[in-house]
Short mmCIF file of C-alpha atoms and ligand atoms in Angstrom, two decimals:
data_model
loop_
_atom_site.label_atom_id
_atom_site.label_comp_id
_atom_site.label_asym_id
_atom_site.label_seq_id
_atom_site.Cartn_x
_atom_site.Cartn_y
_atom_site.Cartn_z
CA MET A 1 -18.68 -13.44 -6.46
CA THR A 2 -17.40 -11.02 -3.80
CA ARG A 3 -15.23 -8.27 -5.23
CA PRO A 4 -11.71 -8.31 -3.81
CA CYS A 5 -10.47 -5.26 -1.94
CA LEU A 6 -6.98 -3.86 -1.59
CA VAL A 7 -6.26 -1.23 1.07
CA ALA A 8 -3.07 0.87 1.08
CA ASN A 9 -2.16 2.11 4.56
CA TRP A 10 0.52 4.75 4.14
CA LYS A 11 0.86 5.30 7.91
CA MET A 12 3.02 8.35 8.83
CA ASN A 13 4.77 8.48 5.48
CA LEU A 14 4.70 10.84 2.48
CA THR A 15 4.01 14.58 2.41
CA PRO A 16 0.78 15.79 0.78
CA HIS A 17 2.70 16.47 -2.46
CA GLU A 18 4.25 13.01 -2.44
CA SER A 19 0.88 11.46 -1.61
CA VAL A 20 -0.82 13.15 -4.56
CA ALA A 21 1.90 11.97 -6.93
CA LEU A 22 1.76 8.36 -5.73
CA ALA A 23 -2.05 8.27 -5.61
CA GLY A 24 -2.25 9.58 -9.18
CA THR A 25 0.19 6.96 -10.46
CA ILE A 26 -1.64 4.15 -8.67
CA ALA A 27 -5.07 5.38 -9.85
CA ARG A 28 -3.97 5.25 -13.48
CA ARG A 29 -2.85 1.62 -13.18
CA VAL A 30 -5.27 -0.23 -10.87
CA PRO A 31 -7.04 -3.29 -12.27
CA PRO A 32 -10.79 -2.64 -12.67
CA ASN A 33 -11.96 -5.82 -10.91
CA VAL A 34 -10.40 -4.91 -7.54
CA ASP A 35 -11.79 -2.30 -5.11
CA THR A 36 -8.81 -0.15 -4.16
CA VAL A 37 -8.70 2.15 -1.14
CA ILE A 38 -5.82 4.53 -0.39
CA CYS A 39 -5.36 5.78 3.18
CA PRO A 40 -2.91 8.72 3.34
CA SER A 41 -2.26 10.95 6.35
CA PHE A 42 -5.00 13.36 7.47
CA VAL A 43 -3.20 16.39 6.02
CA ALA A 44 -3.10 14.77 2.57
CA LEU A 45 -6.76 13.68 2.43
CA GLU A 46 -8.24 16.61 0.54
CA ASP A 47 -5.45 16.80 -2.03
CA VAL A 48 -5.52 13.05 -2.59
CA ALA A 49 -9.32 13.15 -2.92
CA ARG A 50 -8.89 15.59 -5.81
CA ALA A 51 -6.18 13.41 -7.37
CA LEU A 52 -8.48 10.36 -7.18
CA SER A 53 -11.57 12.13 -8.44
CA GLY A 54 -13.06 10.28 -11.41
CA SER A 55 -10.81 7.26 -10.84
CA LEU A 56 -11.64 3.75 -9.61
CA VAL A 57 -9.78 4.33 -6.34
CA ALA A 58 -11.52 5.31 -3.09
CA LEU A 59 -10.13 7.36 -0.23
CA GLY A 60 -9.83 6.29 3.41
CA ALA A 61 -8.55 7.82 6.63
CA GLN A 62 -6.20 5.96 8.97
CA ASP A 63 -8.19 6.72 12.12
CA VAL A 64 -10.97 8.90 13.47
CA HIS A 65 -11.97 10.16 16.92
CA GLU A 66 -14.65 8.31 18.86
CA GLU A 67 -16.63 11.49 19.65
CA SER A 68 -18.34 13.54 16.97
CA ALA A 69 -16.95 16.97 18.03
CA GLY A 70 -15.55 18.92 20.96
CA ALA A 71 -12.46 19.68 23.01
CA PHE A 72 -10.14 16.97 21.68
CA THR A 73 -7.00 18.85 20.64
CA GLY A 74 -5.24 17.28 17.70
CA SER A 75 -8.02 14.87 16.82
CA VAL A 76 -10.09 14.50 13.68
CA SER A 77 -13.83 13.77 13.53
CA VAL A 78 -15.99 11.64 11.29
CA SER A 79 -17.64 14.69 9.71
CA MET A 80 -14.17 16.11 8.91
CA ILE A 81 -12.98 13.00 7.09
CA LYS A 82 -16.32 12.70 5.33
CA ASP A 83 -16.08 16.31 4.15
CA ALA A 84 -12.52 15.65 2.98
CA GLY A 85 -13.85 12.90 0.69
CA CYS A 86 -13.34 9.67 2.66
CA GLN A 87 -15.54 6.68 1.99
CA TYR A 88 -13.56 4.40 4.32
CA VAL A 89 -11.75 4.65 7.65
CA ILE A 90 -9.27 2.27 9.29
CA VAL A 91 -10.27 1.65 12.89
CA GLY A 92 -8.36 -0.18 15.61
CA HIS A 93 -5.07 -0.66 13.81
CA SER A 94 -2.67 -2.45 16.18
CA GLU A 95 -0.33 0.56 16.10
CA ARG A 96 -3.19 2.67 17.51
CA ARG A 97 -4.07 0.01 20.06
CA LEU A 98 -0.48 -0.45 21.25
CA GLN A 99 0.95 3.06 20.90
CA TYR A 100 -2.11 5.07 21.91
CA GLY A 101 -3.93 2.66 24.21
CA GLU A 102 -7.04 2.33 22.07
CA THR A 103 -9.56 -0.04 23.56
CA ASP A 104 -12.16 -2.31 21.99
CA VAL A 105 -14.82 -0.03 23.48
CA SER A 106 -13.47 3.14 21.85
CA ILE A 107 -13.12 1.22 18.60
CA GLN A 108 -16.79 0.22 18.85
CA LYS A 109 -17.76 3.90 19.19
CA LYS A 110 -15.69 4.81 16.15
CA ILE A 111 -17.37 2.12 14.07
CA THR A 112 -20.84 3.29 15.10
CA LEU A 113 -20.01 6.90 14.23
CA ALA A 114 -18.44 5.98 10.91
CA LEU A 115 -21.40 3.87 9.85
CA SER A 116 -23.87 6.57 10.82
CA ALA A 117 -21.96 8.96 8.54
CA GLY A 118 -22.06 6.47 5.66
CA ILE A 119 -18.34 5.69 5.93
CA THR A 120 -17.25 2.05 5.68
CA PRO A 121 -15.08 1.02 8.64
CA ILE A 122 -12.02 -1.17 8.10
CA LEU A 123 -11.74 -2.86 11.49
CA CYS A 124 -8.27 -4.22 12.24
CA VAL A 125 -7.91 -7.16 14.59
CA GLY A 126 -5.11 -9.58 15.40
CA GLU A 127 -3.17 -11.19 18.17
CA THR A 128 0.31 -10.31 19.48
CA ALA A 129 3.16 -12.84 19.39
CA ALA A 130 2.72 -13.53 23.12
CA GLU A 131 -1.00 -14.14 22.70
CA ARG A 132 -0.33 -16.48 19.83
CA GLU A 133 2.30 -18.42 21.78
CA ALA A 134 -0.20 -18.75 24.63
CA GLY A 135 -2.69 -20.36 22.19
CA LYS A 136 -5.04 -17.38 22.50
CA ALA A 137 -5.17 -16.06 18.93
CA ALA A 138 -8.78 -17.08 18.25
CA GLU A 139 -9.92 -15.92 21.68
CA VAL A 140 -8.31 -12.49 21.24
CA VAL A 141 -9.74 -12.01 17.76
CA THR A 142 -13.19 -13.08 18.95
CA ARG A 143 -13.08 -10.47 21.72
CA GLN A 144 -11.86 -7.75 19.37
CA VAL A 145 -14.52 -8.47 16.75
CA THR A 146 -17.48 -8.99 19.06
CA THR A 147 -16.75 -5.91 21.20
CA ALA A 148 -16.07 -3.69 18.20
CA LEU A 149 -19.29 -4.77 16.50
CA HIS A 150 -21.41 -4.82 19.64
CA GLY A 151 -24.86 -3.40 19.01
CA LEU A 152 -24.46 -3.55 15.27
CA THR A 153 -27.61 -4.74 13.61
CA GLY A 154 -28.97 -4.64 10.12
CA SER A 155 -26.99 -4.69 6.98
CA ALA A 156 -23.95 -2.51 7.61
CA SER A 157 -21.18 -2.92 5.07
CA LEU A 158 -17.85 -3.64 6.76
CA LEU A 159 -14.29 -4.65 6.13
CA ILE A 160 -12.38 -6.60 8.77
CA ALA A 161 -8.61 -6.91 8.41
CA TYR A 162 -6.98 -9.79 10.23
CA GLU A 163 -3.49 -8.50 10.95
CA PRO A 164 -1.43 -10.61 13.35
CA VAL A 165 0.65 -7.99 15.17
CA TRP A 166 3.84 -10.04 14.85
CA ALA A 167 3.46 -10.08 11.05
CA ILE A 168 3.15 -6.30 10.58
CA GLY A 169 6.21 -4.64 9.13
CA THR A 170 8.42 -7.61 10.01
CA GLY A 171 8.83 -9.24 6.61
CA THR A 172 7.42 -12.43 8.15
CA PRO A 173 3.79 -12.89 7.08
CA ALA A 174 1.47 -15.40 8.68
CA ASN A 175 1.38 -18.89 7.32
CA ALA A 176 -1.34 -18.74 4.63
CA GLU A 177 -3.17 -21.87 5.88
CA ASP A 178 -3.17 -20.67 9.51
CA ALA A 179 -4.43 -17.27 8.43
CA ALA A 180 -7.16 -18.77 6.24
CA ARG A 181 -8.53 -20.63 9.27
CA MET A 182 -9.03 -17.24 10.89
CA VAL A 183 -11.25 -16.10 7.98
CA GLU A 184 -13.86 -18.71 8.82
CA HIS A 185 -13.55 -17.95 12.50
CA ILE A 186 -14.07 -14.21 11.95
CA ARG A 187 -17.08 -14.83 9.70
CA SER A 188 -18.60 -17.05 12.37
CA VAL A 189 -18.49 -14.33 15.04
CA VAL A 190 -19.68 -11.38 12.94
CA THR A 191 -23.23 -10.32 13.75
CA SER A 192 -23.95 -7.98 10.84
CA SER A 193 -26.11 -9.41 8.12
CA GLY A 194 -24.58 -6.98 5.64
CA PRO A 195 -21.66 -7.57 3.31
CA VAL A 196 -18.52 -8.25 5.34
CA ARG A 197 -15.24 -8.69 3.55
CA VAL A 198 -12.32 -10.13 5.48
CA LEU A 199 -8.81 -9.02 4.52
CA TYR A 200 -5.35 -10.21 5.54
CA GLY A 201 -2.62 -7.76 6.56
CA GLY A 202 0.99 -8.16 7.64
CA SER A 203 4.08 -8.12 5.38
CA VAL A 204 2.10 -8.61 2.17
CA ILE A 205 4.18 -8.38 -1.01
CA LYS A 206 3.53 -9.51 -4.57
CA ASP A 207 5.33 -12.82 -3.99
CA ASN A 208 3.12 -13.93 -1.10
CA VAL A 209 -0.27 -12.32 -1.78
CA VAL A 210 -1.64 -15.19 -3.87
CA GLY A 211 -1.40 -17.49 -0.85
CA PHE A 212 -3.85 -15.29 1.03
CA VAL A 213 -6.41 -14.09 -1.48
CA GLY A 214 -9.03 -15.82 -3.57
CA PRO A 215 -12.34 -17.64 -3.36
CA GLN A 216 -12.43 -19.63 -0.05
CA LYS A 217 -9.60 -17.44 1.31
CA PHE A 218 -9.37 -13.74 2.21
CA ASP A 219 -11.34 -11.17 0.20
CA GLY A 220 -8.29 -8.97 -0.17
CA VAL A 221 -5.33 -7.49 1.68
CA LEU A 222 -4.30 -4.46 3.69
CA VAL A 223 -0.83 -3.37 2.62
CA GLY A 224 1.54 -1.12 4.55
CA GLY A 225 5.18 -0.95 3.43
CA ALA A 226 4.63 -2.36 -0.06
CA SER A 227 1.94 0.25 -0.78
CA LEU A 228 4.48 3.08 -0.67
CA ASP A 229 5.84 2.17 -4.09
CA ALA A 230 3.54 2.22 -7.14
CA ASP A 231 5.19 -0.73 -8.88
CA SER A 232 5.04 -3.01 -5.86
CA PHE A 233 1.46 -2.02 -5.00
CA ILE A 234 0.26 -2.49 -8.58
CA ALA A 235 2.04 -5.86 -8.77
CA ILE A 236 0.07 -6.93 -5.68
CA SER A 237 -3.17 -5.58 -7.23
CA GLU A 238 -2.58 -7.47 -10.45
CA ALA A 239 -1.84 -10.70 -8.58
CA VAL A 240 -5.11 -10.29 -6.64
CA ALA A 241 -7.06 -9.41 -9.79
CA ALA A 242 -5.79 -12.56 -11.50
CA GLN A 243 -7.36 -14.69 -8.75
CA TYR A 244 -10.77 -13.27 -9.58
CA VAL A 245 -10.83 -13.52 -13.35
CA VAL A 246 -13.89 -15.54 -14.30
P1 PGA B 1 2.93 -4.03 6.45
O1 PGA B 1 1.80 -3.24 7.27
O2 PGA B 1 2.30 -4.42 5.13
O3 PGA B 1 4.04 -3.04 6.29
O4 PGA B 1 3.29 -5.23 7.25
C1 PGA B 1 0.47 -3.68 7.29
C2 PGA B 1 -0.32 -2.82 8.22
O5 PGA B 1 0.14 -2.43 9.28
O6 PGA B 1 -1.48 -2.50 7.95
#
């Protein structure tokens, strides 16, 4: 059975000190049958890596630059996040696409670089409210997935998070049945023959996570707001873990 995965995206929250404290608390309490990934800000990566050392929790970055080095003031490269201890990187989050104009093509470059460095990409895809109302959700997600994974062959290990933009940070998650239909759709357009786990993201809390995760549904969740509090994140983890007890 596929192991479920839970990703905490802390976005632009928490200082390095606060990140270390929260990461340590979470690491002591995570259920062993769930793969947990914590994605703090760049400046907290090294400290959080130390706090997670020897634990069951892996470290991820929230973004990475599409070039490997050079004159890109303010940006962070794949080799930098790798050296800081990252095993994962979030790529193409809708906040990056919408606030910083990231394109499917630049996202594809980031995925290629991450994979070549042995870092597992967490590709975020999802339609806006307008695209959904226009009946284009599947079309948009198909374009995002196929462009981002263009040229990918072999058995790369990947995570894809389906995060409808209108569900992120709004308190209104997708309808679980609608979202589950997207899992099959995403699997049908992925070209990699390697292990691909598909996650749901968007206003996940402990009270709704069970609707999304489990055999035949999503392989886990990407959690923003509710990952900033140890009790709420652990409650989500435990609810996910309970779906996978054999
Ligand atoms: P949210 O964020 O859980 O706060 O909706 C999810 C995300 O943006 O990854």
